[in-house]
Amino acid sequence: MIVGELKPVEEIVAKVKGYSRILVVGCGGCVTVCQTGGAREAETMAHLLGMALRDLHVSLDWTCVARQCEFELLEELKPRLASFDAILSLACGVGVQAVAEFFPSSPVIPGLNTTFMGMPVRHGRFEERCQACGDCILDLTAGICPVARCSKSLLNGPCGGSQNGKCEISAEVECAWHLIYERLERLGRLDNLERLVLPKNWAKSRDGGPRRMVREGLVPDGEE
Amino acid sequence: MRIYQDCQVNPRVLVWGGNERAWRLAKVISGQQPVIWAFSRKPPYPATQFSGQTAWGKDLAYVRGKAGRFTVGLHGSAIEEIEVGGIIIVPDPAGPVLSGLPPGEVAGCSILFVLMGVTRRVYTQAFSQIISLAAKNRVWVITDDVQVGFANGEALYSTARARGAVFIRTDRVPLIGTAAGAPDRFEARVLDTGIGREITLPYDILVAPRWEHTDDGLRYHELLGLGEDNLDSYPGRTNREGIWVFPDPEGVLTAAEEEVIIAAIAAQVARMATGRVRAEKYYEIDADRCAFCLTCFRLCPHQAVEFHRDKLFQNLYREACRIDTLSCRGCGLCYAECPAQAIKKVVDKPAPTRIPHVLACENAAAGLIHGQGLNYELRLFPCAASIGENVILRTLSESNRDVYVVACYQGKCQHEHQNRRLQVRVRRLNTLLDRLGITLRVKLLGLSAAEHPEELATKVGERK
Ligand code: SF4
Ligand code: SF4
Ligand code: SF4
Ligand code: SF4
């Protein structure tokens, strides 16, 4: 899932200043699950902003759609938009852009910082797991991603900074290569480490420019 | 108004334990509904007096399901599953038991009992021994405290003394060893606080308590996902809905107290005897709005939330969380924490006529429920758990004044420390308010049911 973090509230207030009727829109997808941008958070944000901007007579309301990253699911906002002069979106960057694209003349303000693709390791705590490099090598690395979880994204690790299972950048960060070693050992596949992982084709990652994916077999020939 | 739901349940009950308590409990229950009495070893009690099913020599492997419909895995040579509606665990009280008691008839000996820092249970056991041994032997009892606070205790004590047993009170552990110059003779030296000097008691047989952890009650707690805090919960209440653990881990209960607990637990399971139970329905999940984020599933203190698949669900997964009415105790934690606001109160109280500025857990504020005449509006919640960030902010925004939230004191919450959860919500909200330059604040108060409206008034700063 996509993990997004609430922007500093001061920043949000600064961004919405100047608008007088704001609709806070939550997203029922990933950011509901990570508890930063769902229906409840939309209401919370509306109350907070309402109190912070009380003297400026700003009116606020809130709502939540099932997923902001689908045009069809944004349709339900249409009838309401006339009464607002800005949308504060609590979706990830994808959702914010979908809203912007779907409502060409409404200003959209992001309420979250989209931070990573990850998972809840326990309730309320989320960790990064994948960087969408476009060329997955998890089979070689015992199911632990060195691109996302090694601070240096080393493909052949560990480096000399690995200390007691921790990464040299911080005692809080686990060394991905230490984890990989331990798991390969458990699987009896330590020989994997003797195979050099050759440089990846980073063109498949962000370095190749914006990406798009076409699933074959979905669109009849001649229709684009 | 309350809403009830008829729930189908399995009337059969599992009693797990190899001690006398388990036997007595199983006997009582077998008179009212089907029961399986099981334990990892065969207990030394005559199963002839017990009319239900028994299963020995198997260990508890797992428990799945909810109150009214548990599946219990028993480890034997293979795993065997049994279906029951309720589970009662009867751990052996871990505590001192007397050891050194001579088997068979003893006469003409000097017998020394050392009873220091022991429970009433050990005393009950000891008195009957003392009385019978004192008839034909010389009996001394060294003790820090003669305990008679159990059924017949006084009478037993008098009988023991009338038979010639001598009780020596002391607060120091006696020195026990062989007599000087006579390695085959034993003696104890002890400071007799009654006469204020040390005395020496030669003895042939020493009876002393030995600390024994005869059972692994704690292990069962882990296995069943029960909190350690609940180890000693009061009679007849379940630790997790549908699972009872016989309290008294240290064995301090008297026989009469034990009877009361047995009756209470038996009465609790009796409501399942007909196979149907009416249970109050507090909260409900709107499956179409559920984002299936698992928050409620992970957080519910009573493990009442389960997964439910239904192809008619409108959400992404055709699967959503569902609250099991029989297990739900209505704390409202799921309601407050659901990020999709998919959980609804089944019965919503009418909106308060005036905007409240005190939001209180009703267990904490029971003494205030009739807070009429006070200068503030009180809104009650089933537990601190259900006073969510949203309702606090909504109240703050509408009332435009500081809001007080009231929870039970630490350790008093009936739903596993929800006062602490409220505390972090309040902390977060106050930080946000401060950072936004909003001067309104949320104030957390601890209160107990025994307190008076005046005390809240004082705390809130509004005396009548
Ligand atoms: S908009 Fe973003 S957060 Fe919402 S469902 Fe789509 S990807 Fe997830
Ligand atoms: S190797 Fe690439 S695709 Fe695979 S988990 Fe890592 S970042 Fe994601
Ligand atoms: S907390 Fe709400 S959204 Fe999440 S699983 Fe439970 S009901 Fe569904
Ligand atoms: S109200 Fe409390 S007990 Fe009931 S399902 Fe929700 S969290 Fe569990």
XYZ file of C-alpha atoms and ligand atoms in Angstrom:
720
model
C 0.000 0.000 0.000
C 0.916 3.640 -0.348
C 1.805 5.319 2.899
C 1.206 9.010 3.339
C 1.921 11.201 6.291
C 0.001 14.253 7.378
C 1.755 17.444 6.346
C 2.736 19.733 9.202
C -0.536 21.455 10.122
C 1.091 24.892 9.944
C 1.960 24.187 6.307
C -1.591 23.137 5.513
C -2.965 26.288 7.090
C -0.534 28.400 5.072
C -1.545 26.618 1.861
C -5.271 27.067 2.330
C -5.095 30.712 3.371
C -6.902 32.932 0.947
C -9.661 30.442 0.210
C -12.947 30.914 1.989
C -14.889 27.734 1.281
C -12.827 24.571 1.519
C -13.890 20.964 0.998
C -11.670 18.414 2.732
C -11.767 15.195 0.730
C -10.573 11.913 2.180
C -9.685 8.776 0.252
C -11.038 5.379 1.274
C -8.021 3.481 -0.070
C -4.437 3.231 1.153
C -4.463 6.377 3.260
C -7.506 5.191 5.183
C -5.584 2.072 6.032
C -2.571 4.077 7.187
C -4.938 6.290 9.173
C -3.889 9.618 7.740
C -6.377 10.426 5.002
C -9.643 8.545 5.447
C -13.121 9.739 6.365
C -12.222 10.203 10.010
C -9.099 12.212 9.230
C -11.046 14.395 6.800
C -13.456 15.287 9.571
C -10.606 15.880 12.025
C -8.869 18.167 9.570
C -12.048 20.133 8.874
C -12.580 20.773 12.598
C -8.970 21.774 13.149
C -8.864 24.142 10.196
C -12.265 25.509 11.134
C -10.959 26.486 14.547
C -7.626 27.769 13.250
C -9.284 29.947 10.591
C -12.320 30.935 12.629
C -11.431 34.624 12.622
C -11.109 34.625 8.847
C -14.666 33.288 8.448
C -13.570 30.353 6.373
C -16.230 27.690 5.968
C -15.251 24.051 5.848
C -16.908 20.771 5.053
C -15.633 17.275 4.575
C -16.368 14.105 2.647
C -14.633 10.937 1.575
C -14.656 8.997 -1.689
C -13.901 5.301 -2.090
C -10.648 5.939 -3.975
C -9.456 9.274 -5.283
C -7.291 7.674 -7.970
C -10.301 6.640 -10.071
C -12.091 9.233 -12.189
C -15.417 7.453 -11.901
C -15.282 7.555 -8.129
C -14.686 11.315 -8.180
C -17.932 11.876 -10.031
C -19.883 12.156 -6.769
C -17.965 15.317 -5.866
C -19.136 17.178 -8.936
C -22.474 18.511 -7.673
C -20.876 19.835 -4.507
C -17.973 21.675 -6.076
C -19.913 24.806 -6.944
C -20.148 25.657 -3.244
C -16.392 25.484 -2.646
C -13.446 27.432 -3.894
C -10.764 24.870 -3.030
C -10.289 21.168 -2.348
C -7.944 19.926 0.332
C -7.181 16.363 -0.691
C -6.003 13.877 1.910
C -5.114 11.232 -0.696
C -1.645 10.293 -1.849
C -0.078 12.253 -4.682
C -1.820 10.003 -7.176
C -5.226 10.883 -5.801
C -4.459 14.589 -5.625
C -3.476 14.562 -9.294
C -6.536 12.568 -10.280
C -8.690 15.204 -8.595
C -6.771 17.993 -10.322
C -7.169 16.283 -13.677
C -10.848 15.550 -13.190
C -11.737 19.044 -12.002
C -9.645 21.263 -14.270
C -10.801 24.526 -12.752
C -10.713 23.708 -9.028
C -7.583 24.419 -6.986
C -6.417 21.254 -5.192
C -4.150 21.315 -2.169
C -2.339 18.228 -0.922
C -2.801 17.541 2.782
C -0.407 14.616 2.943
C 3.167 13.951 2.036
C 3.195 10.694 0.114
C 6.076 8.887 1.715
C 6.539 5.333 0.523
C 5.165 1.976 -0.467
C 5.090 -0.186 2.581
C 3.042 -1.999 5.146
C 1.980 -1.822 8.767
C 4.498 -3.838 10.770
C 2.217 -3.377 13.731
C -0.758 -1.206 14.493
C 0.138 2.407 13.786
C 3.682 1.743 12.559
C 4.502 1.596 8.863
C 7.699 0.640 7.088
C 8.944 0.991 3.549
C 9.246 -2.197 1.519
C 9.452 -1.454 -2.214
C 10.680 1.375 -4.433
C 9.042 0.261 -7.666
C 12.408 -0.151 -9.399
C 10.634 -1.856 -12.275
C 12.810 -4.971 -12.265
C 12.268 -7.085 -9.178
C 15.117 -9.200 -7.807
C 13.562 -10.451 -4.597
C 14.255 -14.048 -5.612
C 18.001 -13.424 -5.345
C 17.799 -11.625 -2.041
C 15.682 -13.982 -0.002
C 12.553 -11.886 -0.299
C 14.097 -8.792 1.275
C 14.503 -5.794 -0.991
C 17.970 -4.223 -1.018
C 16.806 -1.367 -3.223
C 14.202 -0.142 -0.757
C 15.628 -1.361 2.510
C 19.392 -0.907 2.145
C 20.224 2.743 2.821
C 22.582 2.717 -0.156
C 20.444 0.439 -2.320
C 23.455 -1.853 -2.716
C 22.821 -4.822 -4.957
C 25.834 -6.685 -3.592
C 26.049 -6.106 0.141
C 26.558 -5.656 2.933
C 28.934 -2.725 3.061
C 31.435 -2.136 5.849
C 28.921 -0.069 7.780
C 26.840 -3.016 8.918
C 27.098 -3.253 12.706
C 25.322 -5.884 14.792
C 22.511 -6.067 12.310
C 22.068 -2.298 12.156
C 22.852 0.135 9.379
C 25.538 2.737 9.928
C 23.180 5.612 9.232
C 21.240 4.953 12.429
C 20.879 2.357 15.128
C 17.145 2.397 14.354
C 17.617 1.191 10.800
C 18.021 -2.498 10.232
C 20.738 -3.527 7.769
C 18.859 -5.092 4.885
C 21.872 -7.153 3.890
C 22.175 -8.529 7.383
C 18.536 -9.612 7.129
C 19.198 -11.080 3.696
C 22.174 -13.050 5.028
C 20.199 -14.423 7.947
C 17.330 -15.489 5.768
C 19.518 -17.060 3.100
C 21.281 -18.995 5.837
C 17.957 -20.268 7.118
C 16.976 -21.255 3.606
C 20.323 -22.949 3.008
C 20.960 -20.663 0.059
C 24.044 -18.736 1.167
C 25.579 -19.555 -2.222
C 23.304 -16.836 -3.619
C 25.718 -14.352 -2.084
C 28.553 -15.604 -4.256
C 26.649 -14.690 -7.355
C 27.272 -11.133 -8.332
C 24.137 -9.169 -9.030
C 24.900 -7.216 -12.170
C 23.999 -3.554 -12.459
C 20.273 -3.116 -12.891
C 18.667 -1.420 -15.811
C 17.594 1.700 -14.008
C 15.800 2.915 -17.110
C 12.960 0.717 -15.922
C 12.933 2.723 -12.735
C 12.352 6.478 -12.399
C 15.577 7.155 -14.314
C 13.819 6.254 -17.523
C 11.337 9.086 -17.118
C 7.634 8.785 -16.220
C 6.459 5.218 -16.583
C 3.343 3.714 -17.953
C 2.095 0.187 -17.961
C -0.097 -1.385 -20.575
C -1.722 -4.663 -19.731
C -1.981 -6.593 -22.942
C -5.170 -8.297 -23.890
C -7.466 -5.679 -22.427
C -7.974 -3.251 -25.245
C -9.180 -4.435 -28.679
C -6.917 -3.509 -31.581
C -7.630 -0.151 -33.063
C -9.028 1.268 -29.845
C -6.567 3.338 -27.908
C -33.792 1.661 24.278
C -31.572 -1.309 23.713
C -31.310 -3.703 20.811
C -30.880 -7.391 21.434
C -29.936 -10.138 19.097
C -30.688 -13.826 19.458
C -27.447 -15.689 18.961
C -27.126 -19.368 18.379
C -24.603 -21.014 20.668
C -23.203 -24.412 21.408
C -24.462 -25.310 24.891
C -21.520 -27.608 25.556
C -18.839 -26.412 27.952
C -15.210 -27.460 28.264
C -13.805 -27.616 31.782
C -10.035 -27.793 31.614
C -8.160 -28.735 34.758
C -7.016 -31.741 36.757
C -7.695 -30.494 40.261
C -10.503 -30.917 42.719
C -12.002 -27.564 41.810
C -12.309 -28.612 38.186
C -14.014 -31.787 39.265
C -16.523 -29.960 41.449
C -17.186 -27.365 38.772
C -17.683 -30.019 36.094
C -20.103 -31.874 38.359
C -22.209 -28.757 38.926
C -22.311 -27.901 35.225
C -23.131 -31.446 34.154
C -26.385 -31.027 36.030
C -27.480 -28.242 33.706
C -25.893 -28.779 30.277
C -23.437 -30.991 28.386
C -19.867 -30.731 29.578
C -16.497 -32.119 28.607
C -14.033 -32.382 31.457
C -10.520 -32.660 30.100
C -6.928 -32.315 31.159
C -3.426 -33.306 30.167
C -3.336 -36.054 32.784
C -5.984 -38.134 34.430
C -6.950 -36.542 37.706
C -7.251 -38.606 40.880
C -10.947 -37.921 41.343
C -13.636 -40.496 40.781
C -15.224 -39.782 37.419
C -18.116 -41.939 38.537
C -19.636 -38.936 40.279
C -19.501 -36.964 37.094
C -21.980 -37.594 34.324
C -20.431 -35.682 31.387
C -17.755 -36.625 28.895
C -14.103 -36.783 29.872
C -10.867 -36.592 27.889
C -7.508 -37.216 29.521
C -3.938 -37.191 28.369
C -4.268 -34.407 25.820
C -2.888 -30.910 25.885
C -4.580 -27.703 24.835
C -3.228 -26.826 21.405
C -5.320 -23.876 20.309
C -8.612 -22.134 20.634
C -10.352 -20.642 17.639
C -13.624 -18.858 17.312
C -15.709 -16.759 19.606
C -17.973 -17.059 22.581
C -20.719 -19.543 21.858
C -18.815 -21.306 19.081
C -15.284 -22.225 19.958
C -13.217 -24.883 18.287
C -10.650 -26.251 20.671
C -7.691 -28.252 19.413
C -6.465 -30.982 21.752
C -3.019 -32.476 21.282
C -2.980 -36.209 21.648
C -1.240 -38.538 19.287
C -2.967 -36.384 16.684
C -4.831 -33.118 17.008
C -8.442 -33.631 17.846
C -10.939 -30.812 17.577
C -13.911 -30.309 19.812
C -16.677 -27.761 19.492
C -17.858 -25.988 22.595
C -19.720 -22.826 23.487
C -17.705 -21.906 26.544
C -14.345 -22.746 28.053
C -13.438 -22.773 31.708
C -9.796 -23.078 32.637
C -9.147 -24.188 36.183
C -5.429 -23.783 36.862
C -3.984 -25.423 39.928
C -3.330 -22.738 42.435
C 0.401 -22.255 42.435
C 1.441 -21.968 46.029
C 2.964 -23.684 48.998
C 1.816 -27.177 49.809
C 2.784 -29.128 52.903
C 5.514 -31.630 52.446
C 7.202 -34.020 54.822
C 3.927 -35.388 56.118
C 4.557 -38.929 57.261
C 2.514 -41.566 55.513
C 0.373 -43.832 57.602
C 0.100 -43.998 61.357
C 2.699 -42.104 63.409
C 2.882 -42.280 67.189
C 5.186 -41.144 69.941
C 7.159 -38.662 67.818
C 7.962 -34.998 68.099
C 6.599 -33.281 65.029
C 7.466 -29.741 64.056
C 5.306 -27.721 61.663
C 6.876 -24.567 60.247
C 4.182 -22.351 58.729
C 5.800 -19.071 57.741
C 4.238 -16.751 55.170
C 1.746 -19.287 53.926
C -1.796 -18.940 52.704
C -5.056 -19.925 54.301
C -5.211 -22.885 51.994
C -2.064 -24.317 53.535
C -3.478 -23.617 56.972
C -6.630 -25.568 56.239
C -4.497 -28.444 55.115
C -2.189 -28.108 58.125
C -4.880 -27.906 60.803
C -6.432 -31.224 59.929
C -2.969 -32.831 60.029
C -2.074 -31.158 63.289
C -5.271 -32.295 64.939
C -4.935 -35.908 63.904
C -1.201 -36.090 64.672
C -1.548 -34.367 68.045
C -3.602 -37.275 69.376
C -0.584 -39.563 69.576
C 2.406 -37.241 69.132
C 3.951 -34.087 70.443
C 3.269 -31.289 67.972
C 4.869 -27.852 67.734
C 3.806 -25.250 65.243
C 6.165 -22.380 64.476
C 4.283 -19.642 62.688
C 4.339 -15.953 61.900
C 0.579 -15.686 61.937
C -2.086 -18.110 63.018
C -4.662 -17.872 60.252
C -8.206 -18.797 61.131
C -10.093 -16.687 58.595
C -11.753 -19.589 56.834
C -14.755 -21.776 57.471
C -14.395 -23.409 60.884
C -10.933 -21.880 61.338
C -11.429 -20.826 64.962
C -12.848 -24.178 65.952
C -9.992 -26.058 64.298
C -7.457 -23.861 66.063
C -9.074 -24.475 69.463
C -9.269 -28.212 68.832
C -5.595 -28.331 67.883
C -4.649 -26.495 71.066
C -6.952 -28.637 73.187
C -5.202 -31.706 71.765
C -1.912 -30.311 73.042
C -0.397 -28.730 69.935
C 1.825 -25.785 70.917
C 1.824 -22.702 68.687
C 4.950 -20.563 68.799
C 4.703 -17.160 67.212
C 7.757 -15.540 65.750
C 8.618 -13.198 62.969
C 11.950 -14.848 62.247
C 12.498 -17.946 60.224
C 13.729 -20.664 62.636
C 17.228 -22.061 62.397
C 16.978 -25.717 61.562
C 19.772 -28.259 61.798
C 21.279 -31.165 63.688
C 21.805 -30.990 67.434
C 25.341 -30.167 68.562
C 27.242 -33.384 69.274
C 24.390 -35.594 68.110
C 24.288 -35.685 64.307
C 21.299 -38.028 64.247
C 19.091 -35.694 66.245
C 17.402 -32.679 64.720
C 16.413 -29.450 66.342
C 15.075 -26.024 65.529
C 16.127 -22.840 67.249
C 13.582 -20.118 67.239
C 12.978 -16.741 68.849
C 9.698 -17.023 70.700
C 8.289 -13.525 70.631
C 5.717 -14.528 73.271
C 8.355 -15.072 75.944
C 11.034 -12.940 74.330
C 13.875 -15.435 74.120
C 15.273 -18.142 71.897
C 14.166 -21.690 72.508
C 15.357 -25.004 71.098
C 12.923 -27.645 69.920
C 14.144 -31.150 69.169
C 12.045 -32.951 66.577
C 11.761 -36.227 64.687
C 9.630 -35.114 61.781
C 9.631 -31.715 60.124
C 6.580 -30.593 58.142
C 7.087 -27.443 56.091
C 5.444 -25.897 53.063
C 7.144 -26.305 49.751
C 6.450 -23.797 47.013
C 5.035 -25.614 44.089
C 4.034 -24.442 40.654
C 1.904 -27.386 39.905
C 0.249 -26.020 36.844
C 1.007 -23.666 34.037
C -1.871 -21.253 34.294
C 0.252 -18.567 32.673
C 0.922 -20.693 29.654
C -2.801 -21.131 29.121
C -3.222 -17.416 29.320
C -0.764 -16.955 26.484
C -2.359 -19.695 24.466
C -5.797 -18.173 24.792
C -4.642 -14.651 24.150
C -5.682 -13.482 27.574
C -3.967 -10.613 29.285
C -1.891 -11.355 32.324
C -3.749 -8.521 34.008
C -6.869 -10.634 33.966
C -5.317 -13.522 35.769
C -7.209 -12.815 38.900
C -10.463 -11.456 37.595
C -13.459 -11.551 39.859
C -15.797 -14.513 40.052
C -17.930 -15.344 37.139
C -16.676 -12.752 34.697
C -14.934 -13.901 31.604
C -11.429 -12.849 30.704
C -12.203 -12.902 27.047
C -15.845 -13.395 26.218
C -16.698 -17.050 26.557
C -13.480 -18.025 28.329
C -13.422 -18.132 32.086
C -10.324 -18.615 34.134
C -10.898 -19.742 37.668
C -9.408 -16.969 39.772
C -7.201 -17.490 42.807
C -3.792 -18.290 41.322
C -2.253 -18.438 44.791
C -4.805 -20.603 46.413
C -5.943 -18.306 49.182
C -9.636 -19.044 48.808
C -11.509 -20.955 51.437
C -13.756 -23.843 50.502
C -16.811 -21.650 50.971
C -15.428 -18.909 48.736
C -14.599 -21.516 46.155
C -18.216 -22.683 46.190
C -19.373 -19.152 45.457
C -17.123 -18.898 42.431
C -18.149 -22.292 41.138
C -21.799 -21.270 41.429
C -21.137 -17.956 39.686
C -19.334 -19.517 36.742
C -21.934 -22.278 36.445
C -24.672 -19.646 36.366
C -22.839 -17.756 33.626
C -22.545 -20.758 31.344
C -26.087 -21.838 32.178
C -27.447 -19.136 29.919
C -26.078 -21.108 26.984
C -27.865 -24.283 28.011
C -30.771 -23.834 25.597
C -28.515 -23.198 22.619
C -29.707 -19.607 22.248
C -28.516 -16.510 23.998
C -29.890 -12.998 23.806
C -27.094 -10.520 23.639
C -27.104 -6.773 23.444
C -25.959 -5.311 20.162
C -23.924 -2.155 20.574
C -22.042 -1.440 17.370
C -22.331 -2.553 13.798
C -19.953 -2.372 10.839
C -21.274 -1.015 7.574
C -19.566 -3.495 5.273
C -19.924 -1.271 2.252
C -17.837 1.440 3.869
C -15.323 -0.840 5.513
C -11.858 -0.361 4.030
C -10.869 -3.672 5.606
C -7.961 -1.957 7.288
C -8.078 -4.369 10.250
C -7.878 -1.623 12.850
C -10.940 -2.898 14.704
C -9.801 -6.487 14.343
C -6.416 -5.726 15.841
C -7.560 -3.409 18.598
C -10.740 -4.926 20.026
C -9.929 -5.692 23.656
C -12.428 -8.541 23.661
C -11.469 -10.069 20.339
C -15.006 -9.656 19.133
C -14.163 -8.701 15.544
C -13.986 -11.322 12.837
C -13.713 -11.430 9.054
C -16.799 -11.910 7.042
C -16.983 -12.663 3.342
C -20.039 -11.806 1.311
C -20.184 -11.395 -2.440
C -22.848 -8.747 -2.042
C -20.519 -6.341 -0.291
C -19.954 -3.193 -2.280
C -16.409 -2.620 -1.127
C -13.214 -3.524 -2.905
C -12.639 -6.848 -1.245
C -16.066 -8.443 -0.927
C -14.918 -9.028 2.599
C -15.244 -6.877 5.655
C -14.887 -6.994 9.386
C -17.902 -7.955 11.445
C -18.614 -7.602 15.136
C -19.742 -10.708 16.917
C -22.608 -9.587 19.128
C -22.029 -12.210 21.765
C -18.408 -11.240 22.304
C -18.715 -7.476 21.956
C -18.870 -5.660 25.251
C -19.675 -2.332 23.709
C -16.591 -0.365 24.672
C -16.663 1.570 21.404
C -12.943 1.484 20.745
C -13.510 0.233 17.216
C -16.062 2.985 16.683
C -13.618 5.685 17.713
C -10.641 4.299 15.828
C -12.213 3.186 12.547
C -10.505 5.422 9.983
C -13.311 4.880 7.476
C -16.052 5.768 9.963
C -17.716 2.538 8.950
C -18.802 1.590 12.458
C -22.127 2.828 13.699
C -23.794 2.787 17.077
C -26.829 0.558 16.895
C -28.733 2.869 19.171
C -27.670 6.451 19.118
C -28.484 8.546 22.119
C -30.438 11.679 21.276
C -28.138 14.614 20.717
C -27.654 16.621 23.874
C -29.781 19.724 24.001
C -26.907 21.872 25.087
C -23.429 21.514 23.716
C -21.495 19.465 26.228
C -18.035 20.313 27.345
C -17.486 17.284 29.544
C -17.137 13.969 27.716
C -16.994 11.142 30.189
C -16.631 7.410 30.404
C -19.764 6.273 32.189
C -17.883 3.770 34.312
C -15.690 6.550 35.621
C -18.537 8.999 36.016
C -21.244 6.710 37.392
C -21.557 9.003 40.390
C -22.274 11.906 38.069
C -24.878 10.386 35.850
C -27.511 12.468 37.501
C -25.502 15.598 37.142
C -28.579 17.789 36.892
C -28.269 21.190 38.361
C -24.614 21.336 37.554
C -23.365 24.106 35.450
C -22.271 21.964 32.526
C -23.554 19.417 30.060
C -22.142 15.991 30.419
C -22.027 13.516 27.587
C -21.486 9.917 28.584
C -19.638 7.250 26.628
C -19.483 3.529 27.331
C -15.718 3.700 27.866
C -12.839 6.116 27.421
C -12.070 4.055 24.315
C -15.042 5.505 22.466
C -14.179 9.155 23.073
C -12.396 9.535 19.768
C -10.360 12.409 18.375
C -13.234 13.436 16.160
C -15.866 13.735 18.814
C -13.449 15.713 20.969
C -12.622 18.128 18.164
C -16.268 18.429 17.140
C -17.191 19.313 20.707
C -14.310 21.729 21.001
C -15.257 23.430 17.781
C -18.974 23.647 18.590
C -18.667 24.682 22.219
C -15.743 27.000 21.588
C -14.417 26.399 25.088
C -12.046 23.959 26.781
C -13.327 20.405 26.800
C -12.861 17.948 29.655
C -12.581 14.269 28.946
C -13.041 11.894 31.826
C -11.609 8.387 32.094
C -11.146 5.852 34.847
C -8.008 5.943 36.934
C -5.078 3.891 35.737
C -5.749 0.189 36.172
C -9.504 0.605 36.661
C -10.592 0.416 33.044
C -12.818 -2.562 32.272
C -11.555 -2.765 28.719
C -7.776 -2.962 29.082
C -6.304 0.457 29.843
C -8.363 2.592 27.496
C -7.583 5.542 29.743
C -4.052 5.324 28.363
C -5.326 5.361 24.805
C -7.385 8.443 25.573
C -4.307 10.026 27.067
C -2.340 9.795 23.811
C -5.274 11.121 21.804
C -5.506 14.113 24.111
C -1.772 14.708 23.913
C -1.816 14.656 20.128
C -4.796 16.986 19.872
C -3.338 19.502 22.302
C -0.092 19.589 20.349
C -1.997 20.205 17.124
C -4.121 22.930 18.736
C -1.038 24.589 20.112
C 0.773 24.507 16.786
C -2.210 26.066 15.052
C -2.367 28.890 17.566
C -5.759 27.752 18.828
C -6.072 28.561 22.509
C -8.745 25.941 23.308
C -7.475 22.853 25.120
C -8.567 19.321 25.894
C -8.180 18.372 29.543
C -8.000 14.812 30.745
C -9.417 13.942 34.144
C -9.241 10.718 36.077
C -12.351 9.930 38.047
C -13.821 6.950 39.789
C -17.401 5.818 40.105
C -17.308 6.573 43.799
C -16.722 10.275 43.345
C -19.370 12.932 43.709
C -20.579 15.527 41.267
C -18.976 18.179 43.451
C -15.592 16.628 42.908
C -15.941 16.868 39.154
C -17.203 20.397 39.574
C -14.094 21.226 41.554
C -11.858 19.630 38.975
C -13.581 21.358 36.108
C -13.342 24.564 38.067
C -17.059 25.136 38.357
C -18.424 24.811 41.810
C -22.154 25.049 42.051
S -5.619 7.857 -4.198
Fe -3.715 7.112 -3.410
S -4.228 6.596 -1.328
Fe -6.157 6.714 -2.406
S -6.511 4.610 -3.093
Fe -5.471 5.687 -4.744
S -3.329 5.172 -4.422
Fe -4.374 4.712 -2.528
S 13.623 -5.082 -6.206
Fe 12.525 -3.329 -7.036
S 10.445 -4.055 -7.408
Fe 11.448 -5.575 -6.113
S 10.878 -4.950 -4.029
Fe 12.813 -3.940 -4.487
S 12.291 -1.949 -5.309
Fe 10.452 -3.212 -5.352
S -11.653 -0.256 11.446
Fe -13.330 0.289 10.081
S -12.476 0.229 8.019
Fe -11.048 -0.819 9.343
S -11.637 -2.979 9.184
Fe -12.722 -2.160 10.970
S -14.710 -1.459 10.169
Fe -13.364 -1.796 8.405
S -17.231 -2.075 20.792
Fe -15.367 -2.699 21.855
S -15.763 -4.851 22.348
Fe -17.234 -4.306 20.755
S -16.228 -4.853 18.844
Fe -15.775 -2.698 19.213
S -13.795 -2.721 20.251
Fe -14.642 -4.787 20.387
